[in-house]
């Protein structure tokens, strides 16, 4: 199957598939004319990568997860460790975004938004005088 068909089946643009090939995440066969030829296993791996990336896993985490997926003697503890680390990162980002939202909400409410030059939003971003 060619790259366009593979992309349609895996839900990925051809550019992403080429990138995944360049960095060694997938290695499709090549036809005699040099075109990529994707097998069902390639499609499955591309779909796996698409889902992992949609969950926010990094390329290196995807590489590790894919290797673990293909290793039938793997320990699920290894998979869980990667997922737990990623979950902690997501929770940290959520906490950071919540803090940003709370600060900005306070500043927006404190700003009169009128014709006066005083603005707590700008004052906060400007720091101490």
GROMACS .gro file of C-alpha atoms in nm, residues 18-124:
model
  107
   18UNK     CA    1   0.785   1.037   0.617
   19UNK     CA    2   0.911   1.198   0.938
   20UNK     CA    3   0.844   0.881   1.136
   21UNK     CA    4   1.037   0.689   0.873
   22UNK     CA    5   1.327   0.939   0.882
   23UNK     CA    6   1.363   0.898   1.259
   24UNK     CA    7   1.329   0.520   1.244
   25UNK     CA    8   0.987   0.470   1.402
   26UNK     CA    9   0.860   0.286   1.096
   27UNK     CA   10   1.052   0.115   0.819
   28UNK     CA   11   0.826   0.032   0.527
   29UNK     CA   12   0.953  -0.185   0.245
   30UNK     CA   13   1.044  -0.025  -0.086
   31UNK     CA   14   0.910  -0.136  -0.420
   32UNK     CA   15   1.157  -0.180  -0.707
   33UNK     CA   16   1.061   0.168  -0.827
   34UNK     CA   17   1.165   0.312  -0.487
   35UNK     CA   18   0.815   0.387  -0.362
   36UNK     CA   19   0.727   0.298  -0.005
   37UNK     CA   20   0.514  -0.011   0.042
   38UNK     CA   21   0.328  -0.025   0.373
   39UNK     CA   22   0.221  -0.358   0.519
   40UNK     CA   23  -0.063  -0.420   0.763
   41UNK     CA   24   0.195  -0.426   1.042
   42UNK     CA   25   0.321  -0.083   0.930
   43UNK     CA   26  -0.036   0.049   0.933
   44UNK     CA   27  -0.090  -0.093   1.279
   45UNK     CA   28   0.230   0.071   1.406
   46UNK     CA   29   0.136   0.403   1.247
   47UNK     CA   30  -0.208   0.387   1.408
   48UNK     CA   31  -0.042   0.304   1.742
   49UNK     CA   32   0.187   0.607   1.702
   50UNK     CA   33  -0.103   0.830   1.607
   51UNK     CA   34  -0.294   0.731   1.920
   52UNK     CA   35   0.012   0.768   2.143
   53UNK     CA   36   0.088   1.113   2.003
   54UNK     CA   37  -0.278   1.214   2.050
   55UNK     CA   38  -0.229   1.132   2.419
   56UNK     CA   39   0.070   1.365   2.421
   57UNK     CA   40   0.351   1.112   2.446
   58UNK     CA   41   0.684   1.243   2.317
   59UNK     CA   42   0.856   1.085   2.020
   60UNK     CA   43   1.102   0.909   2.251
   61UNK     CA   44   0.820   0.784   2.472
   62UNK     CA   45   0.645   0.660   2.158
   63UNK     CA   46   0.963   0.483   2.052
   64UNK     CA   47   0.984   0.309   2.391
   65UNK     CA   48   0.614   0.221   2.395
   66UNK     CA   49   0.626   0.082   2.043
   67UNK     CA   50   0.928  -0.130   2.132
   68UNK     CA   51   0.747  -0.257   2.440
   69UNK     CA   52   0.435  -0.325   2.236
   70UNK     CA   53   0.634  -0.535   1.993
   71UNK     CA   54   0.814  -0.719   2.277
   72UNK     CA   55   0.577  -0.998   2.379
   73UNK     CA   56   0.798  -1.080   2.680
   74UNK     CA   57   0.769  -0.725   2.816
   75UNK     CA   58   0.675  -0.646   3.173
   76UNK     CA   59   0.369  -0.426   3.194
   77UNK     CA   60   0.546  -0.240   3.476
   78UNK     CA   61   0.773  -0.082   3.214
   79UNK     CA   62   0.473   0.045   3.019
   80UNK     CA   63   0.307   0.173   3.335
   81UNK     CA   64   0.624   0.358   3.438
   82UNK     CA   65   0.629   0.550   3.109
   83UNK     CA   66   0.258   0.627   3.132
   84UNK     CA   67   0.284   0.737   3.496
   85UNK     CA   68   0.572   0.971   3.412
   86UNK     CA   69   0.371   1.122   3.130
   87UNK     CA   70   0.065   1.156   3.354
   88UNK     CA   71   0.272   1.346   3.611
   89UNK     CA   72   0.384   1.587   3.339
   90UNK     CA   73   0.022   1.642   3.231
   91UNK     CA   74  -0.083   1.702   3.592
   92UNK     CA   75   0.198   1.957   3.632
   93UNK     CA   76   0.088   2.137   3.315
   94UNK     CA   77  -0.271   2.142   3.440
   95UNK     CA   78  -0.159   2.288   3.774
   96UNK     CA   79   0.050   2.552   3.594
   97UNK     CA   80  -0.240   2.643   3.364
   98UNK     CA   81  -0.482   2.658   3.658
   99UNK     CA   82  -0.247   2.894   3.839
  100UNK     CA   83  -0.214   3.111   3.528
  101UNK     CA   84  -0.593   3.119   3.486
  102UNK     CA   85  -0.648   3.214   3.849
  103UNK     CA   86  -0.392   3.495   3.834
  104UNK     CA   87  -0.527   3.629   3.507
  105UNK     CA   88  -0.887   3.606   3.632
  106UNK     CA   89  -0.792   3.811   3.937
  107UNK     CA   90  -0.614   4.071   3.723
  108UNK     CA   91  -0.899   4.098   3.473
  109UNK     CA   92  -1.147   4.154   3.756
  110UNK     CA   93  -0.915   4.411   3.917
  111UNK     CA   94  -0.881   4.614   3.597
  112UNK     CA   95  -1.155   4.876   3.554
  113UNK     CA   96  -1.119   4.871   3.176
  114UNK     CA   97  -1.205   5.240   3.151
  115UNK     CA   98  -1.033   5.555   3.022
  116UNK     CA   99  -0.793   5.579   3.317
  117UNK     CA  100  -0.429   5.478   3.260
  118UNK     CA  101  -0.406   5.265   3.576
  119UNK     CA  102  -0.414   4.898   3.486
  120UNK     CA  103  -0.338   4.616   3.732
  121UNK     CA  104  -0.273   4.381   3.440
  122UNK     CA  105   0.010   4.593   3.303
  123UNK     CA  106   0.136   4.669   3.654
  124UNK     CA  107   0.162   4.297   3.733
   0.00000   0.00000   0.00000
